[in-house]
Amino acid sequence: MKKLWFLCLSMTVLLLGGCNLVEGINSSNESEENSASEDHNDNQSNPDDVYVPVQEYTGDGYTLANGKETDLIANENRDVVEDAVKQFFQEEYKTEVKVHQIVGNVDGATVFVESVGEPHFYTYAIVPIDKANESIRTDKVWSQEAAVEDAISAGIYGKVQEEKFHNLTTLIENVAKQYNLVGLQDEAISVGANLYSNEYYFTSIFDEEPFIKVLNNYLDDPNQTINEWNKMLNIKKLDPNSIGITINLYMANEGADPDREAFDQLVKTIEKAKNIPKGNYAIFLHDNLINKKRASGSKDNSLRKSTPEEIIKE
């Protein structure tokens, strides 16, 4: 619960239109529930303009509140925005990044990035824009409190637990193959700045305290060995509730409702798994369509195992 205040603050910021990272900043369990009701509202208006098969979704169409004007300015000056963001991450975090989507928000552009090399993570920065003069404020790049820090922490956790995350991916792939399920396209993974993530799952940091030491050491020297990170993090003492792992799968066939048998098998597989990362697991199975504006598959018919029935893996 240590991050509840921050999550509520984040939601306030999102609703004001500064940044609307539906699945990345919010808690892994709450975000899917919230986006389901939002997606229901979208479905009531122009569903053909909002939903696409998940296999076709590459991140195009993702929008933030009140960002139409700044989106145009930012993308017309993409090189300037990219250079400013890359410089920000080098100076503030000693991290090389590559830029993916640039999306306008009420006062600027939210820029989704991916770290180059290890530890690997997705995060974002915000570039203010002077709309009156259509100028990019390259000297004022920033990111919301703990957003980048949580991404770094999750990336280090992913590196230290690399083998166990590989096992998790394999287990999910086996269920997906058996029941004809799919995850996101590679191009869409960066949308939402979902820390350590792949096509099937993303992570959330619920308690920053266990990661303070590794984060401080990263800021001093990002180029440390996995053994050094492992000693600093001390996985054995890590509370599994410190980190959330949210699994999202989709039906491969358009028009198919979420399959209860497939969902139950996925839940059972995670519950019985022995060699997967510690964490607080939430599981969602959606139909084939994803809301391209929100990068979310959650709808009224989605099947879910989340708060208060999440799976805790020690």
mmCIF file of C-alpha atoms in Angstrom:
data_model
loop_
_atom_site.group_PDB
_atom_site.id
_atom_site.type_symbol
_atom_site.label_atom_id
_atom_site.label_comp_id
_atom_site.label_asym_id
_atom_site.label_seq_id
_atom_site.Cartn_x
_atom_site.Cartn_y
_atom_site.Cartn_z
ATOM 1 C CA MET A 1 0.000 0.000 0.000
ATOM 2 C CA LYS A 2 3.045 2.281 0.134
ATOM 3 C CA LYS A 3 2.402 3.401 -3.418
ATOM 4 C CA LEU A 4 -1.329 4.026 -3.083
ATOM 5 C CA TRP A 5 -0.862 7.763 -2.555
ATOM 6 C CA PHE A 6 1.380 8.021 -5.593
ATOM 7 C CA LEU A 7 -1.028 5.997 -7.720
ATOM 8 C CA CYS A 8 -3.935 8.231 -6.758
ATOM 9 C CA LEU A 9 -1.848 11.311 -7.524
ATOM 10 C CA SER A 10 -0.921 9.810 -10.877
ATOM 11 C CA MET A 11 -4.563 9.218 -11.724
ATOM 12 C CA THR A 12 -5.330 12.871 -10.891
ATOM 13 C CA VAL A 13 -2.582 14.010 -13.231
ATOM 14 C CA LEU A 14 -3.834 11.656 -15.920
ATOM 15 C CA LEU A 15 -7.386 12.918 -15.681
ATOM 16 C CA LEU A 16 -6.165 16.498 -15.989
ATOM 17 C CA GLY A 17 -4.616 15.555 -19.305
ATOM 18 C CA GLY A 18 -0.917 15.967 -18.570
ATOM 19 C CA CYS A 19 -0.250 12.308 -19.260
ATOM 20 C CA ASN A 20 -2.581 9.353 -19.720
ATOM 21 C CA LEU A 21 -0.474 6.211 -19.428
ATOM 22 C CA VAL A 22 -3.340 3.838 -18.808
ATOM 23 C CA GLU A 23 -1.425 0.671 -18.018
ATOM 24 C CA GLY A 24 2.063 1.840 -17.244
ATOM 25 C CA ILE A 25 1.880 4.266 -14.348
ATOM 26 C CA ASN A 26 -1.146 2.902 -12.532
ATOM 27 C CA SER A 27 -1.062 -0.266 -10.475
ATOM 28 C CA SER A 28 -1.245 -3.443 -12.524
ATOM 29 C CA ASN A 29 -4.541 -4.506 -10.989
ATOM 30 C CA GLU A 30 -6.325 -1.157 -10.865
ATOM 31 C CA SER A 31 -5.411 0.001 -14.352
ATOM 32 C CA GLU A 32 -7.202 -2.792 -16.179
ATOM 33 C CA GLU A 33 -10.334 -2.304 -14.077
ATOM 34 C CA ASN A 34 -10.357 1.448 -14.729
ATOM 35 C CA SER A 35 -9.715 1.137 -18.438
ATOM 36 C CA ALA A 36 -12.566 -1.340 -18.777
ATOM 37 C CA SER A 37 -15.117 1.311 -17.821
ATOM 38 C CA GLU A 38 -13.388 3.869 -20.047
ATOM 39 C CA ASP A 39 -13.411 1.445 -22.955
ATOM 40 C CA HIS A 40 -17.124 0.850 -22.389
ATOM 41 C CA ASN A 41 -17.693 4.566 -22.949
ATOM 42 C CA ASP A 42 -15.636 4.431 -26.147
ATOM 43 C CA ASN A 43 -17.671 1.466 -27.329
ATOM 44 C CA GLN A 44 -20.860 3.459 -26.883
ATOM 45 C CA SER A 45 -19.634 6.165 -29.281
ATOM 46 C CA ASN A 46 -17.569 5.165 -32.315
ATOM 47 C CA PRO A 47 -16.337 1.579 -31.866
ATOM 48 C CA ASP A 48 -15.131 1.283 -35.461
ATOM 49 C CA ASP A 49 -12.837 4.268 -34.922
ATOM 50 C CA VAL A 50 -11.509 3.011 -31.589
ATOM 51 C CA TYR A 51 -11.039 -0.766 -31.716
ATOM 52 C CA VAL A 52 -8.722 -2.813 -33.913
ATOM 53 C CA PRO A 53 -7.662 -6.478 -33.829
ATOM 54 C CA VAL A 54 -4.691 -6.788 -31.496
ATOM 55 C CA GLN A 55 -2.627 -8.352 -34.307
ATOM 56 C CA GLU A 56 -2.940 -5.075 -36.238
ATOM 57 C CA TYR A 57 -2.164 -2.737 -33.362
ATOM 58 C CA THR A 58 1.293 -1.136 -33.473
ATOM 59 C CA GLY A 59 0.691 1.809 -31.148
ATOM 60 C CA ASP A 60 -0.691 4.116 -33.827
ATOM 61 C CA GLY A 61 -3.731 6.032 -32.625
ATOM 62 C CA TYR A 62 -2.684 6.209 -28.982
ATOM 63 C CA THR A 63 -3.835 9.581 -27.646
ATOM 64 C CA LEU A 64 -3.606 11.710 -24.520
ATOM 65 C CA ALA A 65 -6.197 14.188 -23.296
ATOM 66 C CA ASN A 66 -6.142 17.612 -24.969
ATOM 67 C CA GLY A 67 -3.059 16.742 -26.968
ATOM 68 C CA LYS A 68 -4.097 17.191 -30.598
ATOM 69 C CA GLU A 69 -2.343 20.537 -31.114
ATOM 70 C CA THR A 70 0.867 19.612 -29.315
ATOM 71 C CA ASP A 71 0.975 16.235 -31.053
ATOM 72 C CA LEU A 72 1.147 17.965 -34.417
ATOM 73 C CA ILE A 73 3.853 20.396 -33.255
ATOM 74 C CA ALA A 74 5.941 17.655 -31.635
ATOM 75 C CA ASN A 75 5.864 15.296 -34.583
ATOM 76 C CA GLU A 76 6.657 18.090 -37.026
ATOM 77 C CA ASN A 77 9.772 18.644 -34.897
ATOM 78 C CA ARG A 78 10.495 14.997 -34.156
ATOM 79 C CA ASP A 79 14.281 15.268 -34.496
ATOM 80 C CA VAL A 80 14.387 18.123 -31.982
ATOM 81 C CA VAL A 81 12.180 16.225 -29.526
ATOM 82 C CA GLU A 82 14.199 13.016 -29.884
ATOM 83 C CA ASP A 83 17.519 14.770 -29.317
ATOM 84 C CA ALA A 84 16.204 16.565 -26.230
ATOM 85 C CA VAL A 85 14.864 13.364 -24.695
ATOM 86 C CA LYS A 86 18.024 11.381 -25.394
ATOM 87 C CA GLN A 87 20.098 14.122 -23.801
ATOM 88 C CA PHE A 88 17.783 14.165 -20.761
ATOM 89 C CA PHE A 89 18.262 10.453 -20.125
ATOM 90 C CA GLN A 90 22.018 10.642 -20.612
ATOM 91 C CA GLU A 91 22.411 13.579 -18.238
ATOM 92 C CA GLU A 92 19.934 12.533 -15.564
ATOM 93 C CA TYR A 93 20.232 8.735 -15.661
ATOM 94 C CA LYS A 94 23.413 7.908 -17.615
ATOM 95 C CA THR A 95 21.179 5.856 -19.884
ATOM 96 C CA GLU A 96 21.052 5.578 -23.647
ATOM 97 C CA VAL A 97 17.519 5.292 -24.999
ATOM 98 C CA LYS A 98 15.778 4.953 -28.317
ATOM 99 C CA VAL A 99 12.587 6.870 -28.936
ATOM 100 C CA HIS A 100 9.374 5.159 -29.987
ATOM 101 C CA GLN A 101 6.038 7.014 -29.927
ATOM 102 C CA ILE A 102 5.733 10.779 -29.461
ATOM 103 C CA VAL A 103 2.233 11.687 -28.279
ATOM 104 C CA GLY A 104 0.888 15.169 -27.598
ATOM 105 C CA ASN A 105 -0.490 16.027 -24.161
ATOM 106 C CA VAL A 106 -2.120 19.190 -22.846
ATOM 107 C CA ASP A 107 1.138 21.092 -22.332
ATOM 108 C CA GLY A 108 3.679 19.215 -24.401
ATOM 109 C CA ALA A 109 4.615 15.792 -25.704
ATOM 110 C CA THR A 110 4.912 12.488 -23.877
ATOM 111 C CA VAL A 111 7.799 10.555 -25.383
ATOM 112 C CA PHE A 112 7.922 6.777 -24.936
ATOM 113 C CA VAL A 113 11.418 5.329 -24.862
ATOM 114 C CA GLU A 114 13.229 2.021 -24.520
ATOM 115 C CA SER A 115 16.600 1.598 -22.866
ATOM 116 C CA VAL A 116 19.467 0.453 -25.077
ATOM 117 C CA GLY A 117 21.252 -2.560 -23.627
ATOM 118 C CA GLU A 118 20.892 -3.892 -20.090
ATOM 119 C CA PRO A 119 19.083 -3.516 -17.807
ATOM 120 C CA HIS A 120 16.205 -3.305 -20.247
ATOM 121 C CA PHE A 121 13.098 -1.228 -19.562
ATOM 122 C CA TYR A 122 10.437 1.044 -21.064
ATOM 123 C CA THR A 123 9.625 4.482 -19.688
ATOM 124 C CA TYR A 124 8.865 8.028 -20.844
ATOM 125 C CA ALA A 125 9.756 11.699 -20.568
ATOM 126 C CA ILE A 126 7.700 14.839 -21.100
ATOM 127 C CA VAL A 127 8.814 17.678 -23.358
ATOM 128 C CA PRO A 128 7.000 20.992 -22.736
ATOM 129 C CA ILE A 129 5.748 22.869 -25.802
ATOM 130 C CA ASP A 130 4.964 26.568 -26.115
ATOM 131 C CA LYS A 131 1.795 26.327 -28.185
ATOM 132 C CA ALA A 132 1.609 30.067 -28.841
ATOM 133 C CA ASN A 133 5.020 30.088 -30.510
ATOM 134 C CA GLU A 134 4.962 26.424 -31.588
ATOM 135 C CA SER A 135 8.362 25.969 -29.960
ATOM 136 C CA ILE A 136 9.864 22.949 -28.207
ATOM 137 C CA ARG A 137 11.177 23.634 -24.678
ATOM 138 C CA THR A 138 14.212 21.391 -25.006
ATOM 139 C CA ASP A 139 15.750 22.744 -21.794
ATOM 140 C CA LYS A 140 12.723 21.767 -19.676
ATOM 141 C CA VAL A 141 12.407 18.018 -20.322
ATOM 142 C CA TRP A 142 11.134 16.136 -17.262
ATOM 143 C CA SER A 143 9.368 12.996 -16.098
ATOM 144 C CA GLN A 144 6.815 12.344 -13.382
ATOM 145 C CA GLU A 145 8.023 11.436 -9.913
ATOM 146 C CA ALA A 146 9.433 7.889 -9.708
ATOM 147 C CA ALA A 147 8.418 6.984 -13.276
ATOM 148 C CA VAL A 148 11.939 6.508 -14.623
ATOM 149 C CA GLU A 149 13.255 5.283 -11.274
ATOM 150 C CA ASP A 150 10.605 2.552 -11.152
ATOM 151 C CA ALA A 151 11.429 1.558 -14.719
ATOM 152 C CA ILE A 152 15.116 1.221 -13.853
ATOM 153 C CA SER A 153 14.281 -0.812 -10.735
ATOM 154 C CA ALA A 154 12.014 -3.120 -12.728
ATOM 155 C CA GLY A 155 14.674 -3.501 -15.406
ATOM 156 C CA ILE A 156 17.250 -4.547 -12.821
ATOM 157 C CA TYR A 157 14.735 -6.959 -11.280
ATOM 158 C CA GLY A 158 14.105 -8.394 -14.734
ATOM 159 C CA LYS A 159 17.838 -8.831 -15.310
ATOM 160 C CA VAL A 160 18.436 -10.516 -11.962
ATOM 161 C CA GLN A 161 15.414 -12.777 -12.516
ATOM 162 C CA GLU A 162 16.045 -13.255 -16.235
ATOM 163 C CA GLU A 163 15.851 -17.048 -16.182
ATOM 164 C CA LYS A 164 12.633 -17.025 -14.182
ATOM 165 C CA PHE A 165 11.059 -14.449 -16.499
ATOM 166 C CA HIS A 166 12.060 -16.672 -19.412
ATOM 167 C CA ASN A 167 10.278 -19.563 -17.688
ATOM 168 C CA LEU A 168 7.204 -17.382 -17.198
ATOM 169 C CA THR A 169 7.189 -16.444 -20.871
ATOM 170 C CA THR A 170 7.494 -20.099 -21.888
ATOM 171 C CA LEU A 171 4.583 -21.128 -19.654
ATOM 172 C CA ILE A 172 2.386 -18.404 -21.126
ATOM 173 C CA GLU A 173 3.420 -19.299 -24.680
ATOM 174 C CA ASN A 174 2.447 -22.929 -24.092
ATOM 175 C CA VAL A 175 -1.041 -21.974 -22.908
ATOM 176 C CA ALA A 176 -1.375 -19.451 -25.739
ATOM 177 C CA LYS A 177 -0.474 -22.081 -28.320
ATOM 178 C CA GLN A 178 -2.878 -24.621 -26.826
ATOM 179 C CA TYR A 179 -5.855 -22.246 -26.795
ATOM 180 C CA ASN A 180 -5.057 -19.985 -29.761
ATOM 181 C CA LEU A 181 -4.276 -16.861 -27.747
ATOM 182 C CA VAL A 182 -1.967 -13.965 -28.613
ATOM 183 C CA GLY A 183 -0.202 -11.034 -26.975
ATOM 184 C CA LEU A 184 0.752 -7.602 -28.248
ATOM 185 C CA GLN A 185 2.714 -6.951 -31.409
ATOM 186 C CA ASP A 186 6.330 -6.007 -30.709
ATOM 187 C CA GLU A 187 5.769 -2.454 -31.969
ATOM 188 C CA ALA A 188 3.044 -1.860 -29.365
ATOM 189 C CA ILE A 189 5.004 -2.940 -26.278
ATOM 190 C CA SER A 190 6.528 0.497 -25.728
ATOM 191 C CA VAL A 191 3.125 2.224 -25.536
ATOM 192 C CA GLY A 192 2.291 2.952 -21.913
ATOM 193 C CA ALA A 193 5.906 2.877 -20.697
ATOM 194 C CA ASN A 194 5.366 -0.409 -18.902
ATOM 195 C CA LEU A 195 8.741 -0.758 -17.168
ATOM 196 C CA TYR A 196 10.021 -4.320 -17.696
ATOM 197 C CA SER A 197 7.631 -5.924 -20.147
ATOM 198 C CA ASN A 198 7.092 -8.056 -23.228
ATOM 199 C CA GLU A 199 4.175 -8.990 -25.460
ATOM 200 C CA TYR A 200 2.447 -10.953 -22.668
ATOM 201 C CA TYR A 201 3.065 -9.095 -19.413
ATOM 202 C CA PHE A 202 4.251 -5.903 -17.779
ATOM 203 C CA THR A 203 5.601 -5.050 -14.349
ATOM 204 C CA SER A 204 4.727 -2.447 -11.731
ATOM 205 C CA ILE A 205 6.746 -1.381 -8.692
ATOM 206 C CA PHE A 206 4.456 -1.262 -5.644
ATOM 207 C CA ASP A 207 7.112 -0.533 -3.024
ATOM 208 C CA GLU A 208 10.279 1.363 -3.935
ATOM 209 C CA GLU A 209 12.088 0.781 -0.647
ATOM 210 C CA PRO A 210 13.659 -2.615 -1.534
ATOM 211 C CA PHE A 211 15.054 -1.083 -4.726
ATOM 212 C CA ILE A 212 16.657 2.052 -3.258
ATOM 213 C CA LYS A 213 20.148 0.553 -3.057
ATOM 214 C CA VAL A 214 20.187 -0.804 -6.610
ATOM 215 C CA LEU A 215 18.712 2.420 -7.960
ATOM 216 C CA ASN A 216 21.324 4.592 -6.267
ATOM 217 C CA ASN A 217 24.088 2.329 -7.530
ATOM 218 C CA TYR A 218 22.647 2.460 -11.042
ATOM 219 C CA LEU A 219 22.700 6.246 -10.975
ATOM 220 C CA ASP A 220 26.377 6.070 -9.951
ATOM 221 C CA ASP A 221 27.303 3.370 -12.451
ATOM 222 C CA PRO A 222 24.725 1.645 -14.699
ATOM 223 C CA ASN A 223 27.311 -0.841 -15.997
ATOM 224 C CA GLN A 224 27.352 -3.385 -13.188
ATOM 225 C CA THR A 225 27.270 -7.164 -13.410
ATOM 226 C CA ILE A 226 24.262 -9.338 -12.739
ATOM 227 C CA ASN A 227 26.012 -10.729 -9.650
ATOM 228 C CA GLU A 228 26.498 -7.218 -8.298
ATOM 229 C CA TRP A 229 22.844 -6.351 -8.898
ATOM 230 C CA ASN A 230 21.796 -9.631 -7.302
ATOM 231 C CA LYS A 231 23.756 -8.947 -4.107
ATOM 232 C CA MET A 232 22.303 -5.468 -3.811
ATOM 233 C CA LEU A 233 18.694 -6.516 -4.418
ATOM 234 C CA ASN A 234 18.661 -9.589 -2.142
ATOM 235 C CA ILE A 235 15.816 -11.466 -3.820
ATOM 236 C CA LYS A 236 15.400 -13.871 -0.892
ATOM 237 C CA LYS A 237 14.237 -11.046 1.369
ATOM 238 C CA LEU A 238 12.120 -9.305 -1.264
ATOM 239 C CA ASP A 239 8.416 -9.128 -0.407
ATOM 240 C CA PRO A 240 6.493 -10.427 -3.460
ATOM 241 C CA ASN A 241 3.973 -7.632 -2.921
ATOM 242 C CA SER A 242 6.715 -5.146 -3.781
ATOM 243 C CA ILE A 243 6.335 -5.874 -7.482
ATOM 244 C CA GLY A 244 3.302 -6.499 -9.673
ATOM 245 C CA ILE A 245 3.264 -8.657 -12.795
ATOM 246 C CA THR A 246 0.204 -8.256 -15.005
ATOM 247 C CA ILE A 247 -0.493 -10.793 -17.746
ATOM 248 C CA ASN A 248 -2.671 -9.732 -20.693
ATOM 249 C CA LEU A 249 -3.690 -12.194 -23.401
ATOM 250 C CA TYR A 250 -6.139 -11.870 -26.278
ATOM 251 C CA MET A 251 -8.228 -14.255 -28.336
ATOM 252 C CA ALA A 252 -6.533 -14.786 -31.691
ATOM 253 C CA ASN A 253 -9.793 -15.005 -33.626
ATOM 254 C CA GLU A 254 -11.756 -11.835 -34.267
ATOM 255 C CA GLY A 255 -15.282 -12.057 -32.863
ATOM 256 C CA ALA A 256 -14.411 -14.708 -30.275
ATOM 257 C CA ASP A 257 -15.335 -14.006 -26.667
ATOM 258 C CA PRO A 258 -12.704 -14.645 -23.987
ATOM 259 C CA ASP A 259 -12.458 -18.409 -23.456
ATOM 260 C CA ARG A 260 -13.186 -19.406 -19.849
ATOM 261 C CA GLU A 261 -11.374 -22.742 -20.209
ATOM 262 C CA ALA A 262 -8.266 -21.013 -21.561
ATOM 263 C CA PHE A 263 -8.386 -18.432 -18.789
ATOM 264 C CA ASP A 264 -8.768 -21.053 -16.062
ATOM 265 C CA GLN A 265 -5.855 -23.010 -17.509
ATOM 266 C CA LEU A 266 -3.671 -19.908 -17.532
ATOM 267 C CA VAL A 267 -4.578 -19.126 -13.914
ATOM 268 C CA LYS A 268 -3.901 -22.714 -12.872
ATOM 269 C CA THR A 269 -0.560 -22.691 -14.693
ATOM 270 C CA ILE A 270 0.606 -19.575 -12.855
ATOM 271 C CA GLU A 271 -0.704 -20.818 -9.506
ATOM 272 C CA LYS A 272 1.213 -24.104 -9.845
ATOM 273 C CA ALA A 273 4.392 -22.666 -11.367
ATOM 274 C CA LYS A 274 7.522 -23.064 -9.246
ATOM 275 C CA ASN A 275 10.339 -21.294 -11.059
ATOM 276 C CA ILE A 276 8.869 -17.916 -12.013
ATOM 277 C CA PRO A 277 9.621 -14.458 -10.570
ATOM 278 C CA LYS A 278 8.412 -13.399 -7.168
ATOM 279 C CA GLY A 279 5.510 -11.047 -7.477
ATOM 280 C CA ASN A 280 1.869 -10.107 -7.142
ATOM 281 C CA TYR A 281 0.259 -11.525 -10.307
ATOM 282 C CA ALA A 282 -2.884 -10.298 -12.032
ATOM 283 C CA ILE A 283 -4.226 -12.110 -15.109
ATOM 284 C CA PHE A 284 -6.544 -10.833 -17.851
ATOM 285 C CA LEU A 285 -7.950 -12.486 -20.963
ATOM 286 C CA HIS A 286 -9.612 -10.223 -23.527
ATOM 287 C CA ASP A 287 -11.411 -10.726 -26.804
ATOM 288 C CA ASN A 288 -9.501 -9.934 -30.005
ATOM 289 C CA LEU A 289 -9.976 -6.174 -30.008
ATOM 290 C CA ILE A 290 -7.800 -3.498 -28.416
ATOM 291 C CA ASN A 291 -8.680 0.134 -27.831
ATOM 292 C CA LYS A 292 -6.060 1.894 -29.933
ATOM 293 C CA LYS A 293 -6.543 5.217 -28.138
ATOM 294 C CA ARG A 294 -5.781 3.697 -24.736
ATOM 295 C CA ALA A 295 -3.663 0.666 -25.664
ATOM 296 C CA SER A 296 -6.022 -1.434 -23.550
ATOM 297 C CA GLY A 297 -7.977 -4.608 -24.232
ATOM 298 C CA SER A 298 -10.126 -4.422 -21.097
ATOM 299 C CA LYS A 299 -13.871 -4.491 -21.661
ATOM 300 C CA ASP A 300 -16.959 -5.720 -19.860
ATOM 301 C CA ASN A 301 -16.434 -9.244 -21.219
ATOM 302 C CA SER A 302 -12.765 -9.510 -20.187
ATOM 303 C CA LEU A 303 -11.945 -12.328 -17.775
ATOM 304 C CA ARG A 304 -9.782 -11.274 -14.859
ATOM 305 C CA LYS A 305 -8.082 -12.517 -11.736
ATOM 306 C CA SER A 306 -6.904 -9.466 -9.844
ATOM 307 C CA THR A 307 -7.486 -7.557 -6.604
ATOM 308 C CA PRO A 308 -8.519 -8.929 -4.174
ATOM 309 C CA GLU A 309 -7.816 -12.383 -5.650
ATOM 310 C CA GLU A 310 -4.406 -11.819 -7.199
ATOM 311 C CA ILE A 311 -1.845 -14.641 -7.156
ATOM 312 C CA ILE A 312 1.133 -14.175 -4.825
ATOM 313 C CA LYS A 313 4.275 -16.057 -5.866
ATOM 314 C CA GLU A 314 6.994 -16.320 -3.223
#
